[in-house]
Tab-separated table of N, CA, C and O in Angstrom:
chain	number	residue	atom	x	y	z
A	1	UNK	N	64.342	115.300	82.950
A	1	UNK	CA	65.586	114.577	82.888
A	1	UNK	C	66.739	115.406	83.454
A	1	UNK	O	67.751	114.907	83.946
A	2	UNK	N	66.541	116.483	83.363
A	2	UNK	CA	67.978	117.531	83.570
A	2	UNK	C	67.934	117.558	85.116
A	2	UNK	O	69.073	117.459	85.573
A	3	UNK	N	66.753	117.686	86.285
A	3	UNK	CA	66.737	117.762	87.505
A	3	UNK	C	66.788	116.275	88.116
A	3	UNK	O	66.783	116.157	89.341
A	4	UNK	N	66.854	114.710	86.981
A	4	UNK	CA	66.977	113.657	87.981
A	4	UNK	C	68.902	114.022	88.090
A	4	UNK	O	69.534	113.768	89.116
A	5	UNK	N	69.733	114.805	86.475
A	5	UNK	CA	70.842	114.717	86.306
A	5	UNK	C	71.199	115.508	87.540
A	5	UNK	O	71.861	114.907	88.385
A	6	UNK	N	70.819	116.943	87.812
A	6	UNK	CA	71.160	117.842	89.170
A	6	UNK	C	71.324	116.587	90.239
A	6	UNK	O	72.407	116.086	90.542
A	7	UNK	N	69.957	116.157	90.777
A	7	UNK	CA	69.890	115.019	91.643
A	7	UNK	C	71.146	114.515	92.241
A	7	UNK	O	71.867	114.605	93.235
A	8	UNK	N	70.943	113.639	90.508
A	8	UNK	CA	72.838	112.587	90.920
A	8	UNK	C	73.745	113.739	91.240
A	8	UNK	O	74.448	113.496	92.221
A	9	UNK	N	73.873	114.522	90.886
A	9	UNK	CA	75.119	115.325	90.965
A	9	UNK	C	75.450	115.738	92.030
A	9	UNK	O	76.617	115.889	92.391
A	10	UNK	N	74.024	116.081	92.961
A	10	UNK	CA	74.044	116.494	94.605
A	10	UNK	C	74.368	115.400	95.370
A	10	UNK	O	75.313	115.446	96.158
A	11	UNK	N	73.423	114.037	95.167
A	11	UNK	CA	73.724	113.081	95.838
A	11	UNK	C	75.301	112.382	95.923
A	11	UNK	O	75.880	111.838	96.864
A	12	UNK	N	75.810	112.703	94.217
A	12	UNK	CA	77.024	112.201	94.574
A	12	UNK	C	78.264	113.248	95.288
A	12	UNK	O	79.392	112.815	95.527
A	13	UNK	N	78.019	114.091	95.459
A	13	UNK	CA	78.747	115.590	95.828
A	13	UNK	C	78.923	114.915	97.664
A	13	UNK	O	79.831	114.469	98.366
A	14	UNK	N	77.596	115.168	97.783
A	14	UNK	CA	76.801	114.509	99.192
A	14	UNK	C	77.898	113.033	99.823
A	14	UNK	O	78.541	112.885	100.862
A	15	UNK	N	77.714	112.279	98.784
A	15	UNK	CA	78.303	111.279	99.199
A	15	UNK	C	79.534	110.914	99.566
A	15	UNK	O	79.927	110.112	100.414
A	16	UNK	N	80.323	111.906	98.493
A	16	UNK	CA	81.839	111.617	98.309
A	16	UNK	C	82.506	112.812	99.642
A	16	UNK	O	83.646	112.772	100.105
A	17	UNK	N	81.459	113.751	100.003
A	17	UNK	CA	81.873	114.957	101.201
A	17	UNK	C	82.047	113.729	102.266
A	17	UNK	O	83.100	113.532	102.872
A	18	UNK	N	80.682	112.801	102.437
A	18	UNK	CA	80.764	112.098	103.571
A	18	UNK	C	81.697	110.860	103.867
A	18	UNK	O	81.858	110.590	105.057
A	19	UNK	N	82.350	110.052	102.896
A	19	UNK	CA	83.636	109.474	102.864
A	19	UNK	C	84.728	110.566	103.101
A	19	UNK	O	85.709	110.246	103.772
A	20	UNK	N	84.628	111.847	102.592
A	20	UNK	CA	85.938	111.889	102.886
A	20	UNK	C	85.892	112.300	104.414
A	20	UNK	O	86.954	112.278	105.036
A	21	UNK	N	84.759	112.663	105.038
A	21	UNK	CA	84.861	113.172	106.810
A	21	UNK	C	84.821	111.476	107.303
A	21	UNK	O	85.867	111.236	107.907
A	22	UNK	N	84.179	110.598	107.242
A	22	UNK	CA	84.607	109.283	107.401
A	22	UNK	C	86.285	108.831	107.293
A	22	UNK	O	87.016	108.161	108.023
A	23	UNK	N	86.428	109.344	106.378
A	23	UNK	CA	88.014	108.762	106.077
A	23	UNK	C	88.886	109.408	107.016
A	23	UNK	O	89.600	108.834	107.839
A	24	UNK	N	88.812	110.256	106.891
A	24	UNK	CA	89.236	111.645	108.058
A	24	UNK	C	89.563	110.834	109.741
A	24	UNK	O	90.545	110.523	110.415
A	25	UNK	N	87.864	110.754	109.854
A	25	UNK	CA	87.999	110.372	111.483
A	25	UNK	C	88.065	109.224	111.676
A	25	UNK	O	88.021	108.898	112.862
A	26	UNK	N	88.201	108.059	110.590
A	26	UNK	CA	89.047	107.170	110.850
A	26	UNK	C	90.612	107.322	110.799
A	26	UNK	O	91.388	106.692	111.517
A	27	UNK	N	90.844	107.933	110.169
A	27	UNK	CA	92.234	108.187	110.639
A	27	UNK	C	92.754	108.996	111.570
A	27	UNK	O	93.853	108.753	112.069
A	28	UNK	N	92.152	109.864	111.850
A	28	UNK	CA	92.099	110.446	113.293
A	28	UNK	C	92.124	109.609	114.882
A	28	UNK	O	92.922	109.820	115.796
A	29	UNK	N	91.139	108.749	114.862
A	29	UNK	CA	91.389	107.468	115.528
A	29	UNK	C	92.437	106.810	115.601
A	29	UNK	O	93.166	106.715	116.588
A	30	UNK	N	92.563	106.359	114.648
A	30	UNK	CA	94.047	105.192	114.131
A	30	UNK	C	94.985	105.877	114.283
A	30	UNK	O	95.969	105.176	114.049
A	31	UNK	N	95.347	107.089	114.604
A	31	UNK	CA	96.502	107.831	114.804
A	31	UNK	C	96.564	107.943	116.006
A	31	UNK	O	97.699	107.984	116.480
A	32	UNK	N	95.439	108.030	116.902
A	32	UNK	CA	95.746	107.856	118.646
A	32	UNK	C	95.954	106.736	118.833
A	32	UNK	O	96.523	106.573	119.912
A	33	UNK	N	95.725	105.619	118.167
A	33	UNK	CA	96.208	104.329	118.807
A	33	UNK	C	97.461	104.262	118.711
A	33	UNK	O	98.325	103.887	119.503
A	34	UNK	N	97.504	104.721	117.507
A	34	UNK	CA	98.982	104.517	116.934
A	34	UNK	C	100.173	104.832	117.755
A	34	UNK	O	101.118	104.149	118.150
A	35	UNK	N	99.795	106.240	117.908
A	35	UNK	CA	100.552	106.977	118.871
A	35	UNK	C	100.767	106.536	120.224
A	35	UNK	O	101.862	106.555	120.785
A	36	UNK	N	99.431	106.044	120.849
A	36	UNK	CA	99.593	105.158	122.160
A	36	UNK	C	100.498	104.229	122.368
A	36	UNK	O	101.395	104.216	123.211
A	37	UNK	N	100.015	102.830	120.926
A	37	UNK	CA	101.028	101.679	121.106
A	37	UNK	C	102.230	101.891	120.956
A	37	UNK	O	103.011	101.092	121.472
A	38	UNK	N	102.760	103.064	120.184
A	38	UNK	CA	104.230	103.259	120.037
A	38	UNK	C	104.861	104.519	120.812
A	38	UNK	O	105.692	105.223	120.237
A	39	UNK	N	104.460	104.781	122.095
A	39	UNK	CA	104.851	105.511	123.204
A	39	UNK	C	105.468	104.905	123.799
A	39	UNK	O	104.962	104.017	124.485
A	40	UNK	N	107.473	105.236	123.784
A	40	UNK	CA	108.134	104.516	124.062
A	40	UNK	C	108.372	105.014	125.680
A	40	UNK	O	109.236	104.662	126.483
A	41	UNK	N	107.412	105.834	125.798
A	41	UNK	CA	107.411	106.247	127.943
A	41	UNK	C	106.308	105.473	128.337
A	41	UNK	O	106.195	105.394	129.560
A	42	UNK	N	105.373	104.817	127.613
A	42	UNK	CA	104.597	104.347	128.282
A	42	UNK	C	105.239	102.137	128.399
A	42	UNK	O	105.928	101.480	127.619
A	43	UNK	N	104.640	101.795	129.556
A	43	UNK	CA	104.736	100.090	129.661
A	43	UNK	C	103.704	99.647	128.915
A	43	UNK	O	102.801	100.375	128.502
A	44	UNK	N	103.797	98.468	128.721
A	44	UNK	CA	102.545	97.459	127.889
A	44	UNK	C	101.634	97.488	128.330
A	44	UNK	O	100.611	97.378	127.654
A	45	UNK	N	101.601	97.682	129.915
A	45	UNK	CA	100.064	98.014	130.349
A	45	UNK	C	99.680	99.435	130.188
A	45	UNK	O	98.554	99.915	130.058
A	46	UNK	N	101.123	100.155	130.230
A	46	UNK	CA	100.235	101.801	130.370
A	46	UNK	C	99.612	101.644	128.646
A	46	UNK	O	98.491	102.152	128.637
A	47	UNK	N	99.926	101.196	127.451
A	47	UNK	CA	100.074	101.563	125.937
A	47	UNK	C	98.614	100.692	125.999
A	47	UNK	O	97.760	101.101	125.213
A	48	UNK	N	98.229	99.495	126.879
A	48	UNK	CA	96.703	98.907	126.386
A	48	UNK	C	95.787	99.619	127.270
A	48	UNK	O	94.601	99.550	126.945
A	49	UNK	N	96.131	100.426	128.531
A	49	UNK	CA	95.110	101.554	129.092
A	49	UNK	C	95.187	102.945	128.045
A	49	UNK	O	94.178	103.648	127.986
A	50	UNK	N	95.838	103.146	127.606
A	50	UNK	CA	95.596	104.423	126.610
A	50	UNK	C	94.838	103.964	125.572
A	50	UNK	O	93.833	104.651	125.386
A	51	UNK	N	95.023	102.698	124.562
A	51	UNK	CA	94.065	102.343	123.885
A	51	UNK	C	92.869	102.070	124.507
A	51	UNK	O	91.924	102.142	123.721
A	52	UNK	N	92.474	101.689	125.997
A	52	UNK	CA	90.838	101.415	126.361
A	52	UNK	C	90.268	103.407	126.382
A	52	UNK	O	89.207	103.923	126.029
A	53	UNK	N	91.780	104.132	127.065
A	53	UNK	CA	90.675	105.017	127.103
A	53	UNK	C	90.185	105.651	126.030
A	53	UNK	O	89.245	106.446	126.040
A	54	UNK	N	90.970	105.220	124.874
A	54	UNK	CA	90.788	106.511	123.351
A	54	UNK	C	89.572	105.174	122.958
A	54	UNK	O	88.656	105.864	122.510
A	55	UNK	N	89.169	103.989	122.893
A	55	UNK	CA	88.115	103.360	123.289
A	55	UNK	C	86.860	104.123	123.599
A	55	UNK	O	85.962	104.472	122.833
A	56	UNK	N	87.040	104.361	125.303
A	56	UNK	CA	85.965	104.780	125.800
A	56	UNK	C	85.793	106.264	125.423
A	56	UNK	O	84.616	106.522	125.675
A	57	UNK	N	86.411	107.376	124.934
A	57	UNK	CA	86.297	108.525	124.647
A	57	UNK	C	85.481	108.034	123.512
A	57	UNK	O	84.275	108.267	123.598
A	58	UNK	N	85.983	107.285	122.274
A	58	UNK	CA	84.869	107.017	121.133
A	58	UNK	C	83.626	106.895	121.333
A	58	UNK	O	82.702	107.580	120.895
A	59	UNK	N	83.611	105.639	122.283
A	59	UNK	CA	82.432	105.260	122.806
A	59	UNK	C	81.247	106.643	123.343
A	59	UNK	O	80.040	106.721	123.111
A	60	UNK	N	81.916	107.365	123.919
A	60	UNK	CA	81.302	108.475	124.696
A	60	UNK	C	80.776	109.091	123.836
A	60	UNK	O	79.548	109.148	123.756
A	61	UNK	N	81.714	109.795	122.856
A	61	UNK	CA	81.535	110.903	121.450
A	61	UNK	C	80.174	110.269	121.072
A	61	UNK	O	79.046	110.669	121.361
A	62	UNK	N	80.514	109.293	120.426
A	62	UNK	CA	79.335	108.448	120.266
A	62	UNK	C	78.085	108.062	119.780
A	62	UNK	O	77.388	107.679	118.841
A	63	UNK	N	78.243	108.501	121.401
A	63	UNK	CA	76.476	107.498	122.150
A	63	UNK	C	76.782	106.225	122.526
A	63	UNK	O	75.926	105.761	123.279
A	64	UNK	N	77.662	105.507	122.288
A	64	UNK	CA	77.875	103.825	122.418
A	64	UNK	C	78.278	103.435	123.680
A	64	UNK	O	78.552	102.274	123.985
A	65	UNK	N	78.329	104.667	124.633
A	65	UNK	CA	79.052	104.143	125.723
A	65	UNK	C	78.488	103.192	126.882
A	65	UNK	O	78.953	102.944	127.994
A	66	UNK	N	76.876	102.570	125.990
A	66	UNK	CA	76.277	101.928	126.738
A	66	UNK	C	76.823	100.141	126.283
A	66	UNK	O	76.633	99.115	126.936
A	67	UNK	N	77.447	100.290	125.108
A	67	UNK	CA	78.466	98.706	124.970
A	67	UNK	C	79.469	98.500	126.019
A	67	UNK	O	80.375	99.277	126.319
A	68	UNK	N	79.216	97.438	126.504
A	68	UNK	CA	79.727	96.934	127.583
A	68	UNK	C	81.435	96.527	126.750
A	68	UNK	O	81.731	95.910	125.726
A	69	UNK	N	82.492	97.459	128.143
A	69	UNK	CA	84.039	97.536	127.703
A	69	UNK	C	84.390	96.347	128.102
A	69	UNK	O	83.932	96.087	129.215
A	70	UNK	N	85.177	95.318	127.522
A	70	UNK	CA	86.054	94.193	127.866
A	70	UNK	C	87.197	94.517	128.984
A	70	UNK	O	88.284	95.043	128.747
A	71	UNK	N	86.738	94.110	130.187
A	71	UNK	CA	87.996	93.802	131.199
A	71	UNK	C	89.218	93.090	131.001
A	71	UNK	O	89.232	91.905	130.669
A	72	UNK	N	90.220	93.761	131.189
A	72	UNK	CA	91.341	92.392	131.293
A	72	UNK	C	91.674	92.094	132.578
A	72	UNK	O	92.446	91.165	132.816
């Protein structure tokens, strides 16, 4: 009983490390967009090409960069 208790204790240790690096690089993300759309040097087209490329950099990091990018 005492090593299923260790167990939980790792698994939840385990778990809660990996939300918080999840939480992390979602906000890490959301902060380059952020930063993109509200770049008051960039135009509406330059602010939706900075969001495709922080896009395709994700994509790359990845592995996904085989999902086909939406043209405008």
């Amino acid at each position: 009983m005492t090593s299923a208790a260790i167990s939980e204790d790792v698994v939840d240790a385990i778990a809660s490390e990996m939300a918080l690096a999840v939480d992390r690089a979602v906000e890490w993300w959301m902060s380059q967009i952020d930063r993109s759309l509200t770049d008051p040097h960039l135009t509406s087209l330059g602010r939706l090409t900075a969001v495709r490329e922080i896009l395709e950099n994700y994509r790359d990091l990845t592995g996904k960069a085989q999902l086909a990018t939406p043209r405008f």
